[in-house]
């Protein structure tokens, strides 16, 4: 399939019309013309192209008007599927959804990253194969989004696979998927996808200023600012794993992964002999293990300072705690809030992720859908 | 004058046409039609309204075409003036500009804030009066922008005047100017204006991700992210005066002004008996005063850590040092860069402000001009 980029005005209009029909099922051409300040012939021509593409169909008549009744238009949400995959060092999770974004099937495969690149790609393929197997056979997949723990577009930096698997840097994931499935893949940072997911179907639906914090195997943030997803100059806005707590932490050279990430994701656990990570540590703390409790508190306070200083710059209304920090207890959240209250003139709401491990997949589906719709409206040109 | 907000499509088109004519002096109706994908009659009608408003005039013929020659359109930049004022605790600075944004006259008045609200407003008025006196008498002022060291829209918080002058909180600056001059005032945070100024005519013209740091009587930042001015949920994005250096700095309550601002703008100077602030301190350091040199270095390093952590979140391509930090030496800048290089995966350019004390005034003129153009295109409705 060729890739199109709808830049001309007619194509942008088609896309806007398609999205109107998707949201207002049964809308008429007249209503579209009124809402978009677009002439009746322009609407008619664009709708005709969408009907020819198969993505829109006429659906009976509108009952409210007298005389000749306008025909209602509907969105054909089952015309194609999209797939969303999150590729992590220990597993791959994936879902297949219709064009409404409703996930039809989920799957998950373990990865033993030590077995090398073929293992990782093999498990990725087997997750996609399983979803393709389970789909309605006459419906094609039009886009695949892949969430990765890396800065996309940057070769080495912050690639979590790269730290386990030096050969990973030679892998072209986009090309791999195109070769094997003949479908375009969109590769996106996993934290960015998690934030998009929460905004689409999770806790951050109404907010226009959100910081999403992912704490787990790595530490990073992504933000919605004034309604827009913050990207930054190198698509790297939010790489707080490099946060510098104080000048005493400074070394002579730049270090990667970052100092803060190394401390709160690795070193701090060895201080109390915890091998299984945050969930076991919190469990031990709740069972009365004082050493574990002290470490949990230390983690909470360190993260709270980073969040507070970030919120000062962004003036966010909501902080979403994702990754392992989803399992923070109510008491932990209160501790974070207390610090924010003492630092920030405007204190944001602090909540844990609603979608949990599904957040990046749901975010990937949204990204794949946006891409799919752009492709669909361009079909008439091909 | 009534205030209009051009929201309908015809008005947005007028504004776009006006700005095209301003940038491409001598453009024809045909060229506008081509550039905007707008029908010839729509362009003609909108241009007719702009000519009726007096802001556009016909200016001879275009020589390049054969046959009937299209008439060229020009922007009447001297139709009105705008005024921009920066109100500071110790002085007020102001400029008057034509509609091209060219400043025609500058003025500056001292303020003795201890003399109270009447003194402050009196000096503000006398600056405006002087500019009105010097203008061409048949040309009116259509908008006044006022930069203030405060969070606009927030009553008490971060109002530098409020800290000197408790009665200041009862002052309605917008109303004061409207009553006295019958001109609409736009009140904007001074750091925001400085950033807008630098972007308009200073060092940050080409960059889409910029952090502007103001260090002086206060400490604050403002940012351009992905091309947009970051506002935040309460128009307070960038209030880094509240930055928390470490948990040891924490007190039981929220404090205002912020802990970091108090330290780097006040306390740190008393440590070495410096009463005149940064410029004298840097001078003493350059003359070999080791105590002064140590404090300068300490300030530089503290600020560098804040900048580094902010750049991680925003992934900025440029850091502009404004306010008193304009006078940092080349050696000081190198020290900041060194710290950024050890912390940030993507190291931004670090530059001092180009416009210096003019930056907020130039920014205010830009804001006043945008507002003025919106008013002018609506004149045909009044």
JSON list of N, CA and C in Angstrom, two decimals, chain B residues 110-140:
[
{"chain": "B", "resi": 110, "resn": "UNK", "atom": "N", "xyz": [11.28, 56.86, 36.76]},
{"chain": "B", "resi": 110, "resn": "UNK", "atom": "CA", "xyz": [11.58, 56.15, 38.01]},
{"chain": "B", "resi": 110, "resn": "UNK", "atom": "C", "xyz": [10.32, 55.99, 38.85]},
{"chain": "B", "resi": 111, "resn": "UNK", "atom": "N", "xyz": [10.29, 54.93, 39.63]},
{"chain": "B", "resi": 111, "resn": "UNK", "atom": "CA", "xyz": [9.17, 54.75, 40.57]},
{"chain": "B", "resi": 111, "resn": "UNK", "atom": "C", "xyz": [9.75, 54.59, 41.97]},
{"chain": "B", "resi": 112, "resn": "UNK", "atom": "N", "xyz": [9.18, 55.32, 42.92]},
{"chain": "B", "resi": 112, "resn": "UNK", "atom": "CA", "xyz": [9.52, 55.06, 44.32]},
{"chain": "B", "resi": 112, "resn": "UNK", "atom": "C", "xyz": [8.32, 54.37, 44.93]},
{"chain": "B", "resi": 113, "resn": "UNK", "atom": "N", "xyz": [8.40, 53.04, 44.91]},
{"chain": "B", "resi": 113, "resn": "UNK", "atom": "CA", "xyz": [7.23, 52.23, 45.23]},
{"chain": "B", "resi": 113, "resn": "UNK", "atom": "C", "xyz": [6.74, 52.50, 46.65]},
{"chain": "B", "resi": 114, "resn": "UNK", "atom": "N", "xyz": [7.66, 52.89, 47.53]},
{"chain": "B", "resi": 114, "resn": "UNK", "atom": "CA", "xyz": [7.29, 53.17, 48.92]},
{"chain": "B", "resi": 114, "resn": "UNK", "atom": "C", "xyz": [6.28, 54.32, 49.02]},
{"chain": "B", "resi": 115, "resn": "UNK", "atom": "N", "xyz": [6.25, 55.18, 47.99]},
{"chain": "B", "resi": 115, "resn": "UNK", "atom": "CA", "xyz": [5.30, 56.30, 48.02]},
{"chain": "B", "resi": 115, "resn": "UNK", "atom": "C", "xyz": [3.85, 55.88, 47.74]},
{"chain": "B", "resi": 116, "resn": "UNK", "atom": "N", "xyz": [3.65, 54.62, 47.43]},
{"chain": "B", "resi": 116, "resn": "UNK", "atom": "CA", "xyz": [2.27, 54.12, 47.35]},
{"chain": "B", "resi": 116, "resn": "UNK", "atom": "C", "xyz": [1.72, 53.98, 45.94]},
{"chain": "B", "resi": 117, "resn": "UNK", "atom": "N", "xyz": [0.46, 53.55, 45.92]},
{"chain": "B", "resi": 117, "resn": "UNK", "atom": "CA", "xyz": [-0.23, 53.22, 44.67]},
{"chain": "B", "resi": 117, "resn": "UNK", "atom": "C", "xyz": [-0.30, 54.44, 43.74]},
{"chain": "B", "resi": 118, "resn": "UNK", "atom": "N", "xyz": [-0.60, 55.62, 44.31]},
{"chain": "B", "resi": 118, "resn": "UNK", "atom": "CA", "xyz": [-0.75, 56.80, 43.46]},
{"chain": "B", "resi": 118, "resn": "UNK", "atom": "C", "xyz": [0.55, 57.14, 42.72]},
{"chain": "B", "resi": 119, "resn": "UNK", "atom": "N", "xyz": [1.68, 56.96, 43.42]},
{"chain": "B", "resi": 119, "resn": "UNK", "atom": "CA", "xyz": [2.98, 57.17, 42.78]},
{"chain": "B", "resi": 119, "resn": "UNK", "atom": "C", "xyz": [3.15, 56.24, 41.58]},
{"chain": "B", "resi": 120, "resn": "UNK", "atom": "N", "xyz": [2.84, 54.96, 41.79]},
{"chain": "B", "resi": 120, "resn": "UNK", "atom": "CA", "xyz": [3.04, 53.98, 40.71]},
{"chain": "B", "resi": 120, "resn": "UNK", "atom": "C", "xyz": [2.16, 54.34, 39.51]},
{"chain": "B", "resi": 121, "resn": "UNK", "atom": "N", "xyz": [0.86, 54.57, 39.78]},
{"chain": "B", "resi": 121, "resn": "UNK", "atom": "CA", "xyz": [-0.05, 54.88, 38.68]},
{"chain": "B", "resi": 121, "resn": "UNK", "atom": "C", "xyz": [0.30, 56.23, 38.05]},
{"chain": "B", "resi": 122, "resn": "UNK", "atom": "N", "xyz": [0.74, 57.18, 38.89]},
{"chain": "B", "resi": 122, "resn": "UNK", "atom": "CA", "xyz": [1.12, 58.50, 38.38]},
{"chain": "B", "resi": 122, "resn": "UNK", "atom": "C", "xyz": [2.29, 58.41, 37.40]},
{"chain": "B", "resi": 123, "resn": "UNK", "atom": "N", "xyz": [3.29, 57.60, 37.75]},
{"chain": "B", "resi": 123, "resn": "UNK", "atom": "CA", "xyz": [4.45, 57.46, 36.87]},
{"chain": "B", "resi": 123, "resn": "UNK", "atom": "C", "xyz": [4.09, 56.68, 35.60]},
{"chain": "B", "resi": 124, "resn": "UNK", "atom": "N", "xyz": [3.20, 55.71, 35.75]},
{"chain": "B", "resi": 124, "resn": "UNK", "atom": "CA", "xyz": [2.69, 54.98, 34.58]},
{"chain": "B", "resi": 124, "resn": "UNK", "atom": "C", "xyz": [2.03, 55.97, 33.62]},
{"chain": "B", "resi": 125, "resn": "UNK", "atom": "N", "xyz": [1.12, 56.79, 34.19]},
{"chain": "B", "resi": 125, "resn": "UNK", "atom": "CA", "xyz": [0.41, 57.77, 33.36]},
{"chain": "B", "resi": 125, "resn": "UNK", "atom": "C", "xyz": [1.38, 58.76, 32.72]},
{"chain": "B", "resi": 126, "resn": "UNK", "atom": "N", "xyz": [2.38, 59.18, 33.49]},
{"chain": "B", "resi": 126, "resn": "UNK", "atom": "CA", "xyz": [3.26, 60.21, 32.93]},
{"chain": "B", "resi": 126, "resn": "UNK", "atom": "C", "xyz": [4.10, 59.65, 31.78]},
{"chain": "B", "resi": 127, "resn": "UNK", "atom": "N", "xyz": [4.43, 58.35, 31.86]},
{"chain": "B", "resi": 127, "resn": "UNK", "atom": "CA", "xyz": [5.13, 57.73, 30.72]},
{"chain": "B", "resi": 127, "resn": "UNK", "atom": "C", "xyz": [4.22, 57.68, 29.50]},
{"chain": "B", "resi": 128, "resn": "UNK", "atom": "N", "xyz": [2.98, 57.27, 29.70]},
{"chain": "B", "resi": 128, "resn": "UNK", "atom": "CA", "xyz": [2.03, 57.20, 28.57]},
{"chain": "B", "resi": 128, "resn": "UNK", "atom": "C", "xyz": [1.79, 58.61, 28.01]},
{"chain": "B", "resi": 129, "resn": "UNK", "atom": "N", "xyz": [1.59, 59.57, 28.93]},
{"chain": "B", "resi": 129, "resn": "UNK", "atom": "CA", "xyz": [1.34, 60.96, 28.49]},
{"chain": "B", "resi": 129, "resn": "UNK", "atom": "C", "xyz": [2.49, 61.48, 27.61]},
{"chain": "B", "resi": 130, "resn": "UNK", "atom": "N", "xyz": [3.71, 61.20, 28.05]},
{"chain": "B", "resi": 130, "resn": "UNK", "atom": "CA", "xyz": [4.85, 61.68, 27.28]},
{"chain": "B", "resi": 130, "resn": "UNK", "atom": "C", "xyz": [4.86, 61.11, 25.86]},
{"chain": "B", "resi": 131, "resn": "UNK", "atom": "N", "xyz": [4.53, 59.82, 25.75]},
{"chain": "B", "resi": 131, "resn": "UNK", "atom": "CA", "xyz": [4.49, 59.19, 24.42]},
{"chain": "B", "resi": 131, "resn": "UNK", "atom": "C", "xyz": [3.36, 59.77, 23.58]},
{"chain": "B", "resi": 132, "resn": "UNK", "atom": "N", "xyz": [2.21, 60.03, 24.22]},
{"chain": "B", "resi": 132, "resn": "UNK", "atom": "CA", "xyz": [1.07, 60.62, 23.49]},
{"chain": "B", "resi": 132, "resn": "UNK", "atom": "C", "xyz": [1.43, 62.02, 22.99]},
{"chain": "B", "resi": 133, "resn": "UNK", "atom": "N", "xyz": [2.16, 62.75, 23.83]},
{"chain": "B", "resi": 133, "resn": "UNK", "atom": "CA", "xyz": [2.60, 64.10, 23.50]},
{"chain": "B", "resi": 133, "resn": "UNK", "atom": "C", "xyz": [3.49, 64.10, 22.25]},
{"chain": "B", "resi": 134, "resn": "UNK", "atom": "N", "xyz": [4.36, 63.10, 22.17]},
{"chain": "B", "resi": 134, "resn": "UNK", "atom": "CA", "xyz": [5.34, 63.06, 21.09]},
{"chain": "B", "resi": 134, "resn": "UNK", "atom": "C", "xyz": [4.80, 62.49, 19.79]},
{"chain": "B", "resi": 135, "resn": "UNK", "atom": "N", "xyz": [3.62, 61.89, 19.82]},
{"chain": "B", "resi": 135, "resn": "UNK", "atom": "CA", "xyz": [3.12, 61.24, 18.61]},
{"chain": "B", "resi": 135, "resn": "UNK", "atom": "C", "xyz": [2.60, 62.27, 17.61]},
{"chain": "B", "resi": 136, "resn": "UNK", "atom": "N", "xyz": [2.39, 61.82, 16.35]},
{"chain": "B", "resi": 136, "resn": "UNK", "atom": "CA", "xyz": [1.66, 62.65, 15.38]},
{"chain": "B", "resi": 136, "resn": "UNK", "atom": "C", "xyz": [0.24, 62.80, 15.88]},
{"chain": "B", "resi": 137, "resn": "UNK", "atom": "N", "xyz": [-0.23, 64.05, 16.01]},
{"chain": "B", "resi": 137, "resn": "UNK", "atom": "CA", "xyz": [-1.47, 64.28, 16.73]},
{"chain": "B", "resi": 137, "resn": "UNK", "atom": "C", "xyz": [-2.72, 63.71, 16.07]},
{"chain": "B", "resi": 138, "resn": "UNK", "atom": "N", "xyz": [-2.69, 63.55, 14.72]},
{"chain": "B", "resi": 138, "resn": "UNK", "atom": "CA", "xyz": [-3.90, 63.04, 14.06]},
{"chain": "B", "resi": 138, "resn": "UNK", "atom": "C", "xyz": [-3.98, 61.52, 14.04]},
{"chain": "B", "resi": 139, "resn": "UNK", "atom": "N", "xyz": [-3.01, 60.84, 14.70]},
{"chain": "B", "resi": 139, "resn": "UNK", "atom": "CA", "xyz": [-3.02, 59.38, 14.70]},
{"chain": "B", "resi": 139, "resn": "UNK", "atom": "C", "xyz": [-3.32, 58.87, 16.11]},
{"chain": "B", "resi": 140, "resn": "UNK", "atom": "N", "xyz": [-4.38, 58.06, 16.24]},
{"chain": "B", "resi": 140, "resn": "UNK", "atom": "CA", "xyz": [-4.78, 57.57, 17.56]},
{"chain": "B", "resi": 140, "resn": "UNK", "atom": "C", "xyz": [-4.01, 56.33, 18.00]}
]
